[in-house]
Tab-separated table of C-alpha atoms in Angstrom:
chain	number	residue	atom	x	y	z
A	1	MET	CA	23.395	178.166	-133.734
A	2	ASN	CA	21.516	181.380	-133.661
A	3	GLN	CA	22.810	184.661	-132.269
A	4	ARG	CA	21.099	184.115	-128.920
A	5	SER	CA	22.803	180.726	-128.492
A	6	HIS	CA	26.184	182.253	-129.322
A	7	CYS	CA	25.660	184.977	-126.710
A	8	LEU	CA	24.606	182.418	-124.104
A	9	ALA	CA	27.654	180.262	-124.866
A	10	ALA	CA	29.966	183.287	-124.665
A	11	LEU	CA	28.459	184.387	-121.340
A	12	THR	CA	28.896	180.862	-119.982
A	13	VAL	CA	32.573	180.861	-120.961
A	14	VAL	CA	33.079	184.279	-119.338
A	15	ALA	CA	31.305	183.146	-116.156
A	16	VAL	CA	33.467	180.020	-115.924
A	17	CYS	CA	36.637	182.085	-116.423
A	18	ILE	CA	35.597	184.596	-113.765
A	19	ALA	CA	34.673	181.818	-111.319
A	20	SER	CA	38.015	180.114	-111.934
A	21	SER	CA	39.882	183.371	-111.364
A	22	CYS	CA	37.915	184.082	-108.173
A	23	SER	CA	38.593	180.581	-106.886
A	24	ARG	CA	42.295	180.982	-107.593
A	25	THR	CA	42.352	184.364	-105.847
A	26	ASN	CA	40.575	182.862	-102.825
A	27	ASP	CA	43.000	179.930	-102.749
A	28	GLU	CA	45.987	182.275	-102.867
A	29	ALA	CA	44.456	184.322	-100.052
A	30	GLU	CA	44.037	181.110	-98.017
A	31	VAL	CA	47.691	180.159	-98.602
A	32	ASN	CA	48.824	183.660	-97.615
A	33	ALA	CA	46.661	183.530	-94.481
A	34	SER	CA	48.209	180.188	-93.530
A	35	VAL	CA	51.671	181.775	-93.719
A	36	GLN	CA	50.518	184.536	-91.376
A	37	ARG	CA	49.195	181.891	-88.950
A	38	LEU	CA	52.573	180.129	-89.121
A	39	ILE	CA	54.424	183.359	-88.306
A	40	ALA	CA	52.053	184.045	-85.393
A	41	ALA	CA	52.599	180.495	-84.110
A	42	VAL	CA	56.397	180.862	-84.303
A	43	ASN	CA	56.220	184.183	-82.449
A	44	ALA	CA	54.034	182.533	-79.789
A	45	LYS	CA	56.350	179.488	-79.698
A	46	ASP	CA	53.229	177.381	-80.302
A	47	ILE	CA	54.493	174.064	-81.660
A	48	ASN	CA	50.983	172.768	-82.395
A	49	GLY	CA	50.178	175.952	-84.310
A	50	ILE	CA	53.409	175.589	-86.269
A	51	MET	CA	52.716	171.974	-87.147
A	52	ALA	CA	49.152	172.826	-88.260
A	53	TYR	CA	50.843	174.440	-91.297
A	54	TYR	CA	52.229	171.095	-92.484
A	55	SER	CA	50.790	167.823	-93.728
A	56	PRO	CA	50.360	165.778	-90.532
A	57	ASP	CA	51.639	162.492	-91.901
A	58	GLU	CA	54.645	160.878	-93.533
A	59	SER	CA	53.952	162.593	-96.878
A	60	LEU	CA	55.776	165.707	-95.611
A	61	LEU	CA	59.300	166.081	-97.004
A	62	VAL	CA	61.541	168.927	-95.837
A	63	PHE	CA	64.982	169.910	-97.079
A	64	ASP	CA	66.448	172.001	-94.268
A	65	ALA	CA	69.470	174.292	-94.117
A	66	LEU	CA	70.935	172.421	-91.136
A	67	PRO	CA	71.855	168.767	-90.704
A	68	PRO	CA	70.387	166.273	-91.088
A	69	ARG	CA	69.169	168.404	-94.014
A	70	GLN	CA	66.208	166.141	-94.780
A	71	TYR	CA	63.157	165.295	-92.721
A	72	VAL	CA	60.572	162.764	-93.812
A	73	GLY	CA	57.248	163.041	-92.062
A	74	ALA	CA	55.633	165.439	-89.646
A	75	THR	CA	56.956	163.659	-86.547
A	76	ALA	CA	60.576	164.147	-87.599
A	77	TYR	CA	60.029	167.767	-88.586
A	78	ARG	CA	58.210	168.545	-85.347
A	79	LYS	CA	61.394	167.563	-83.475
A	80	ASP	CA	63.368	169.994	-85.642
A	81	TRP	CA	60.950	172.819	-84.846
A	82	GLU	CA	61.107	171.955	-81.143
A	83	GLY	CA	64.902	172.257	-81.314
A	84	PHE	CA	64.595	175.569	-83.138
A	85	LEU	CA	62.285	176.989	-80.473
A	86	THR	CA	64.617	175.762	-77.719
A	87	ALA	CA	67.453	177.799	-79.275
A	88	TYR	CA	65.426	180.900	-78.336
A	89	PRO	CA	64.776	180.483	-74.581
A	90	GLY	CA	63.140	183.912	-74.450
A	91	ALA	CA	61.027	185.651	-77.025
A	92	VAL	CA	61.474	184.974	-80.713
A	93	HIS	CA	60.412	187.335	-83.462
A	94	ALA	CA	59.689	185.828	-86.872
A	95	GLU	CA	58.665	187.548	-90.072
A	96	MET	CA	58.182	186.594	-93.708
A	97	SER	CA	58.999	189.089	-96.444
A	98	ASP	CA	58.866	189.023	-100.227
A	99	TRP	CA	56.238	186.257	-99.999
A	100	ARG	CA	54.629	185.199	-103.268
A	101	ALA	CA	52.161	182.341	-103.705
A	102	GLU	CA	50.408	180.821	-106.663
A	103	THR	CA	47.750	178.128	-106.824
A	104	GLU	CA	46.551	175.792	-109.534
A	105	GLY	CA	43.909	173.197	-108.779
A	106	ASN	CA	44.770	171.395	-105.547
A	107	LEU	CA	48.469	172.362	-105.630
A	108	ALA	CA	50.192	175.612	-104.747
A	109	TYR	CA	53.650	176.946	-104.147
A	110	GLY	CA	55.006	179.918	-102.294
A	111	HIS	CA	58.414	181.421	-101.638
A	112	GLY	CA	59.800	184.159	-99.465
A	113	ILE	CA	62.418	185.297	-97.001
A	114	PHE	CA	61.973	184.057	-93.419
A	115	ARG	CA	63.786	185.963	-90.674
A	116	THR	CA	63.976	185.251	-86.958
A	117	THR	CA	65.557	187.313	-84.217
A	118	GLY	CA	65.983	186.785	-80.505
A	119	GLN	CA	68.659	185.745	-78.039
A	120	ASP	CA	70.257	182.408	-77.276
A	121	LYS	CA	70.543	180.953	-73.743
A	122	ASP	CA	73.653	183.078	-73.077
A	123	GLY	CA	71.971	186.316	-74.156
A	124	LYS	CA	73.824	186.422	-77.483
A	125	PRO	CA	71.702	187.941	-80.263
A	126	LEU	CA	70.418	185.523	-82.899
A	127	ASP	CA	69.449	186.919	-86.279
A	128	LEU	CA	68.856	184.386	-89.037
A	129	THR	CA	67.549	185.003	-92.530
A	130	LEU	CA	66.547	182.039	-94.683
A	131	ARG	CA	65.026	181.448	-98.079
A	132	VAL	CA	61.916	179.275	-97.990
A	133	THR	CA	59.993	177.564	-100.767
A	134	ASP	CA	56.838	175.645	-99.865
A	135	VAL	CA	54.687	173.306	-101.940
A	136	TYR	CA	51.102	172.895	-100.748
A	137	ARG	CA	48.331	170.434	-101.406
A	138	LYS	CA	44.727	171.176	-100.573
A	139	ILE	CA	43.780	168.348	-98.211
A	140	ASN	CA	40.237	168.157	-96.846
A	141	GLY	CA	39.691	171.794	-97.838
A	142	LYS	CA	42.852	173.065	-96.138
A	143	TRP	CA	46.149	174.151	-97.740
A	144	LEU	CA	48.976	172.175	-96.101
A	145	VAL	CA	52.685	172.110	-96.880
A	146	ILE	CA	53.774	168.774	-98.328
A	147	HIS	CA	57.304	169.878	-99.244
A	148	GLU	CA	59.490	172.634	-97.825
A	149	HIS	CA	62.951	173.706	-98.921
A	150	VAL	CA	64.927	175.992	-96.606
A	151	SER	CA	68.326	177.401	-97.538
A	152	TRP	CA	70.866	180.107	-96.943
A	153	PRO	CA	72.850	181.843	-99.653
A	154	VAL	CA	76.490	180.782	-99.625
A	155	ASP	CA	79.454	183.127	-99.894
A	156	LEU	CA	81.410	181.415	-102.662
A	157	ALA	CA	84.678	183.048	-101.596
A	158	THR	CA	84.543	181.529	-98.106
A	159	GLY	CA	82.176	178.609	-98.627
A	160	LYS	CA	80.258	179.785	-95.566
A	161	ALA	CA	76.546	180.349	-95.227
A	162	ASP	CA	75.405	183.960	-95.375
A	163	LEU	CA	73.035	184.061	-92.407
A	164	SER	CA	71.955	187.674	-92.528
A	165	SER	CA	71.907	189.127	-96.037
A	166	ARG	CA	68.717	190.654	-97.327
A	167	PRO	CA	67.522	190.481	-100.917
């Protein structure tokens, strides 16, 4: 190979690396935007908007903090979300903090702290803070959650869930 061929090969490698990095950055931005749409849907109590975040079929697997602790499929998890929204008869405020996401190919993961506040049917304040880890697959050009794990820290001295601590 002559010097010109070496330069062309090196430029090609650099271009591929830059394109890969840009694609990854765009994918991470898409995942982050989907989380913001989820939060907006929860705040609007829009069940269809919430479920648009998840794989719409039986491939969805969720480990939840509350019994039954496991949901298989979007239909089962939709019922859980409907119950959650019913617990807040008035307004609900949801937020995600400490969110980090990473993508690789057609898979991604993200984790953060999900907090909701509002009042129950008796006017009692509700303030719940959960840890969330999501695994995404890019399906038909859209990042959808295929696995979600939701948990609370546990106070080892009492064995009770810590519903309100902050990291």
